[in-house]
Short mmCIF file of C-alpha atoms and ligand atoms in Angstrom, two decimals:
data_model
loop_
_atom_site.label_atom_id
_atom_site.label_comp_id
_atom_site.label_asym_id
_atom_site.label_seq_id
_atom_site.Cartn_x
_atom_site.Cartn_y
_atom_site.Cartn_z
CA MET D 1024 104.63 129.22 183.09
CA LEU D 1025 108.42 130.22 183.42
CA ASP D 1026 109.82 133.61 182.42
CA VAL D 1027 113.60 134.24 182.76
CA GLU D 1028 114.27 137.87 181.89
CA ASN D 1029 117.61 139.66 181.60
CA LEU D 1030 119.26 137.17 183.91
CA HIS D 1031 122.78 137.59 184.93
CA ALA D 1032 124.09 134.70 187.24
CA GLY D 1033 126.89 132.71 188.21
CA TYR D 1034 128.97 131.78 191.08
CA ARG D 1035 129.97 134.62 193.46
CA ARG D 1036 132.68 136.48 191.72
CA VAL D 1037 132.44 134.31 188.43
CA ARG D 1038 129.89 135.72 186.18
CA VAL D 1039 128.39 133.19 183.79
CA LEU D 1040 125.24 134.22 182.37
CA HIS D 1041 124.75 137.68 180.81
CA ASP D 1042 121.42 139.09 179.88
CA VAL D 1043 119.59 135.83 179.28
CA THR D 1044 115.84 135.64 178.41
CA LEU D 1045 113.73 132.60 178.11
CA SER D 1046 110.15 131.63 178.39
CA VAL D 1047 108.50 128.31 178.73
CA ALA D 1048 104.77 127.77 178.27
CA THR D 1049 102.73 125.19 180.41
CA GLY D 1050 103.13 122.00 178.71
CA GLU D 1051 106.00 123.00 176.25
CA THR D 1052 109.35 121.23 176.09
CA ILE D 1053 112.39 123.39 175.52
CA GLY D 1054 115.61 122.63 174.55
CA VAL D 1055 118.77 124.42 175.44
CA LEU D 1056 121.71 123.71 173.31
CA GLY D 1057 125.49 125.03 173.36
CA PRO D 1058 129.19 123.89 173.65
CA ASN D 1059 130.61 123.14 176.81
CA GLY D 1060 131.14 125.89 179.42
CA ALA D 1061 128.45 127.89 177.72
CA GLY D 1062 126.40 128.21 180.97
CA LYS D 1063 123.79 125.73 180.46
CA THR D 1064 124.14 123.96 183.61
CA THR D 1065 124.28 127.47 185.43
CA LEU D 1066 121.05 128.48 183.79
CA LEU D 1067 119.22 125.46 185.19
CA ARG D 1068 120.75 125.72 188.53
CA ALA D 1069 119.77 129.55 188.60
CA ILE D 1070 116.01 128.29 188.03
CA ALA D 1071 116.29 125.79 190.74
CA GLY D 1072 118.16 128.53 193.22
CA ILE D 1073 121.31 127.00 193.63
CA CYS D 1074 123.63 129.63 192.28
CA SER D 1075 124.03 133.61 192.47
CA VAL D 1076 121.77 135.58 190.62
CA TYR D 1077 123.00 139.49 189.91
CA GLY D 1078 120.48 140.98 187.96
CA GLY D 1079 117.23 140.09 186.09
CA ARG D 1080 114.37 138.15 187.36
CA ILE D 1081 112.75 134.84 187.12
CA VAL D 1082 108.96 134.25 187.35
CA PHE D 1083 107.43 130.89 187.77
CA ALA D 1084 103.53 130.48 187.63
CA GLY D 1085 103.08 134.14 188.22
CA GLN D 1086 105.31 134.26 191.44
CA PRO D 1087 108.72 136.16 191.13
CA LEU D 1088 111.57 133.70 192.45
CA ASP D 1089 113.90 136.23 193.75
CA GLY D 1090 115.31 135.22 196.99
CA LYS D 1091 113.55 131.95 197.19
CA PRO D 1092 115.53 129.21 198.36
CA ASP D 1093 115.82 126.04 196.48
CA TYR D 1094 113.39 124.14 198.64
CA GLU D 1095 110.74 126.75 198.28
CA ARG D 1096 111.09 126.45 194.58
CA ALA D 1097 110.89 122.88 194.85
CA ALA D 1098 107.58 123.29 196.93
CA LEU D 1099 106.26 125.49 194.15
CA GLY D 1100 106.60 122.52 191.41
CA ILE D 1101 110.20 123.06 190.14
CA ALA D 1102 112.33 119.70 189.84
CA HIS D 1103 115.99 119.48 188.96
CA VAL D 1104 117.57 116.50 187.65
CA PRO D 1105 121.25 117.75 187.84
CA GLU D 1106 124.22 116.80 185.64
CA GLY D 1107 125.77 113.71 186.68
CA ARG D 1108 122.46 112.10 187.99
CA ARG D 1109 123.39 112.25 191.64
CA VAL D 1110 121.30 109.49 192.74
CA TRP D 1111 122.15 108.29 196.54
CA PRO D 1112 124.35 105.25 195.86
CA SER D 1113 123.91 103.27 199.27
CA LEU D 1114 120.06 103.54 199.21
CA THR D 1115 117.75 101.48 197.07
CA VAL D 1116 116.01 102.27 193.93
CA LYS D 1117 112.64 102.57 196.05
CA GLU D 1118 114.24 104.43 199.00
CA ASN D 1119 115.72 106.91 196.21
CA LEU D 1120 112.51 107.45 194.49
CA LEU D 1121 110.75 108.00 198.10
CA MET D 1122 113.04 110.74 198.69
CA GLY D 1123 112.02 112.51 195.88
CA ALA D 1124 108.41 112.84 197.47
CA TRP D 1125 109.83 114.31 200.76
CA ARG D 1126 107.52 117.59 200.45
CA LEU D 1127 104.22 115.36 200.30
CA ALA D 1128 102.43 116.18 203.56
CA SER D 1129 102.12 112.65 205.97
CA ALA D 1130 98.62 112.49 205.56
CA GLU D 1131 98.85 112.78 201.91
CA ARG D 1132 101.63 110.38 202.00
CA LYS D 1133 100.22 106.82 202.19
CA ARG D 1134 97.39 107.47 199.76
CA GLU D 1135 99.70 109.15 197.17
CA LEU D 1136 103.05 107.64 197.58
CA GLN D 1137 101.99 104.30 195.72
CA GLN D 1138 100.36 106.30 193.03
CA LEU D 1139 103.44 108.06 192.36
CA LEU D 1140 105.47 104.96 192.44
CA ASP D 1141 103.14 103.44 189.85
CA TYR D 1142 103.29 106.53 187.71
CA VAL D 1143 107.26 106.36 187.66
CA ILE D 1144 107.57 102.79 187.26
CA ASP D 1145 104.99 103.15 184.47
CA HIS D 1146 107.49 105.52 182.61
CA PHE D 1147 110.67 103.69 183.65
CA PRO D 1148 109.56 99.74 183.63
CA ARG D 1149 113.39 98.93 183.86
CA LEU D 1150 113.33 100.36 187.60
CA HIS D 1151 110.46 98.03 188.53
CA GLU D 1152 112.68 94.69 188.85
CA ARG D 1153 115.40 96.64 190.51
CA LEU D 1154 113.19 98.58 193.18
CA GLU D 1155 115.04 96.66 196.04
CA ALA D 1156 118.62 97.02 194.35
CA ARG D 1157 121.02 99.43 195.84
CA ALA D 1158 121.43 102.47 193.21
CA ALA D 1159 125.11 102.00 193.26
CA VAL D 1160 124.71 98.82 191.26
CA LEU D 1161 122.78 100.35 188.40
CA SER D 1162 124.12 100.99 184.99
CA GLY D 1163 124.34 104.50 183.90
CA GLY D 1164 121.03 104.55 181.78
CA GLU D 1165 119.37 103.01 184.79
CA GLN D 1166 120.77 105.77 187.09
CA GLN D 1167 119.43 108.50 184.77
CA MET D 1168 115.84 106.94 184.71
CA LEU D 1169 116.07 106.88 188.48
CA ALA D 1170 117.34 110.54 188.71
CA ILE D 1171 114.31 111.56 186.59
CA GLY D 1172 112.12 109.17 188.15
CA ARG D 1173 113.26 110.75 191.73
CA ALA D 1174 112.36 114.27 190.34
CA LEU D 1175 108.69 113.17 189.10
CA MET D 1176 107.96 111.73 192.71
CA SER D 1177 107.69 115.67 193.58
CA LYS D 1178 104.76 116.11 191.30
CA PRO D 1179 106.68 118.97 189.23
CA ARG D 1180 105.01 121.53 187.08
CA LEU D 1181 108.55 122.29 185.57
CA LEU D 1182 111.02 119.55 185.01
CA LEU D 1183 114.99 120.81 184.59
CA VAL D 1184 116.78 117.98 182.86
CA ASP D 1185 120.47 118.43 182.63
CA GLU D 1186 122.12 116.51 179.91
CA PRO D 1187 120.47 113.20 180.47
CA SER D 1188 122.49 111.15 177.79
CA ILE D 1189 125.84 111.99 178.67
CA GLY D 1190 128.13 108.88 179.01
CA LEU D 1191 125.02 106.60 178.24
CA ALA D 1192 125.42 103.37 175.50
CA PRO D 1193 123.04 104.46 172.52
CA LEU D 1194 120.22 101.95 173.51
CA MET D 1195 120.17 103.52 177.00
CA VAL D 1196 119.98 107.26 175.25
CA GLU D 1197 117.34 106.19 173.10
CA ALA D 1198 115.44 104.57 176.32
CA VAL D 1199 115.82 107.95 178.14
CA MET D 1200 114.47 109.87 175.12
CA GLU D 1201 111.51 107.78 174.74
CA ALA D 1202 110.54 108.28 178.45
CA LEU D 1203 111.25 112.26 178.00
CA ARG D 1204 108.92 111.98 174.64
CA ARG D 1205 106.00 110.34 176.73
CA LEU D 1206 106.48 113.02 179.65
CA ARG D 1207 106.07 115.63 177.05
CA GLN D 1208 102.55 114.66 176.17
CA ASN D 1209 101.76 115.53 179.77
CA GLN D 1210 100.07 118.87 179.21
CA ASN D 1211 100.57 119.89 182.70
CA LEU D 1212 104.49 119.44 182.77
CA SER D 1213 106.89 121.85 181.27
CA ILE D 1214 110.29 120.47 180.65
CA ILE D 1215 113.64 122.39 180.11
CA LEU D 1216 116.07 119.78 178.28
CA VAL D 1217 119.61 120.58 178.23
CA GLU D 1218 121.52 118.61 175.66
CA GLN D 1219 124.59 118.50 173.68
CA ARG D 1220 123.10 115.96 171.25
CA THR D 1221 121.68 118.35 168.59
CA GLN D 1222 119.61 115.79 166.93
CA GLU D 1223 117.96 114.32 169.84
CA ALA D 1224 117.12 117.77 171.19
CA LEU D 1225 115.63 119.00 167.90
CA ASP D 1226 113.45 115.63 167.78
CA LEU D 1227 111.97 116.27 171.23
CA CYS D 1228 111.52 119.74 171.80
CA ASP D 1229 108.80 122.21 170.68
CA ARG D 1230 111.35 125.09 170.78
CA ILE D 1231 115.35 125.50 170.99
CA TYR D 1232 117.63 128.01 172.47
CA ILE D 1233 121.41 128.04 171.91
CA LEU D 1234 123.51 129.36 174.71
CA SER D 1235 127.00 130.53 173.78
CA ARG D 1236 129.39 132.07 176.16
CA GLY D 1237 126.84 132.89 178.59
CA HIS D 1238 124.73 134.66 176.01
CA MET D 1239 121.51 133.33 174.57
CA LEU D 1240 121.90 133.16 170.69
CA ASP D 1241 118.49 132.24 169.62
CA ALA D 1242 115.42 133.83 171.08
CA GLY D 1243 113.56 130.22 170.74
CA ARG D 1244 112.69 129.74 167.13
CA LYS D 1245 110.58 126.83 166.34
CA ARG D 1246 112.67 123.92 165.43
CA GLU D 1247 111.71 123.84 161.67
CA MET D 1248 113.34 126.84 161.39
CA LEU D 1249 116.65 126.02 162.78
CA THR D 1250 118.76 124.60 160.45
CA ARG D 1251 121.83 122.31 161.01
CA GLU D 1252 123.86 124.94 159.51
CA ALA D 1253 122.55 127.56 161.94
CA ILE D 1254 123.29 125.65 164.85
CA GLU D 1255 126.88 124.73 163.54
CA ALA D 1256 127.45 128.43 163.11
CA ALA D 1257 126.39 129.20 166.61
CA TYR D 1258 128.62 126.61 167.92
CA PHE D 1259 131.48 127.78 165.94
CA GLU D 1260 130.85 131.58 167.01
CA GLY D 1261 131.07 130.48 170.79
CA ARG D 1262 134.51 129.18 170.43
N1 ADP S 1360 130.71 125.87 191.00
C1 ADP S 1360 131.42 126.93 190.07
N2 ADP S 1360 131.98 128.04 190.50
C2 ADP S 1360 132.82 128.81 189.63
N3 ADP S 1360 132.51 128.72 188.28
C3 ADP S 1360 131.91 127.66 187.56
C4 ADP S 1360 131.05 126.70 188.55
N4 ADP S 1360 130.36 125.80 187.91
C5 ADP S 1360 130.70 126.28 186.65
N5 ADP S 1360 131.44 127.43 186.47
C6 ADP S 1360 131.89 128.10 185.39
O1 ADP S 1360 130.69 128.66 184.63
C7 ADP S 1360 130.86 128.44 183.25
C8 ADP S 1360 129.71 127.76 182.65
O2 ADP S 1360 129.69 126.29 183.19
P1 ADP S 1360 128.44 125.49 182.92
O3 ADP S 1360 127.09 126.31 183.39
O4 ADP S 1360 128.67 124.24 183.65
O5 ADP S 1360 128.21 125.39 181.49
P2 ADP S 1360 127.67 124.11 180.39
O6 ADP S 1360 126.79 123.40 181.31
O7 ADP S 1360 127.09 124.78 179.26
O8 ADP S 1360 128.90 123.10 180.18
C9 ADP S 1360 132.19 127.78 182.90
O9 ADP S 1360 132.98 128.60 182.49
C10 ADP S 1360 132.53 127.17 184.35
O10 ADP S 1360 134.12 127.09 184.54
MG1 MG S 1361 126.47 121.21 181.96
#
């Protein structure tokens, strides 16, 4: 589904990722762990097409993504839930969700929009009673649900989720993780989850990669083989 091969990426002259290789199979949920500043967000942005790539390649569903702008990648089925949620505060919950479906052709819209809304609300029942509320008044957890829901409205095949639990109350962390656990059961959807919370990522993901200072430390071992000590050692090495 996705192959990232020997990727070098960053922001103009700031080189962040060095020779990063990662693969995600259809229906697989992958975790990317690593300390602050390791390059996790940059990795997701490189896949989404919103940072500079200096070398290596990214192949999605058999198609090389080289040179393709972000909106073309979105049209191919890559949805990015950015760090910090980035919902539109002055729009309502429903308007935010509908914006996520921008790429549906107009003929399809009427038929599909309601189905998509129902699908998202089924995953995030909390959003149901808040559909007409402005996104600005939602709690952090609800905004995170909205950001994920908005991404789902584009019917993605690959969902990139950047630290969804950051800054959330424990109950909200659990609610967001539960929603991701349900999404994971969709065999047509692959997920890359970036997390600082090691335990949550280990519980949720099929395989884990560890990024440290822009280098991939672990080539995607099965989570059973990743001991807490190994993860801690990787974090320590990265400092
Ligand atoms: N827009 C940017 N321009 C220049 N450097 C950036 C930018 N965003 C992030 N960086 C740098 O890239 C490195 C990795 O950042 P990031 O990918 O956000 O790491 P993480 O998500 O793992 O915390 C950091 O050193 C950071 O300062
Ligand atoms: Mg980040």
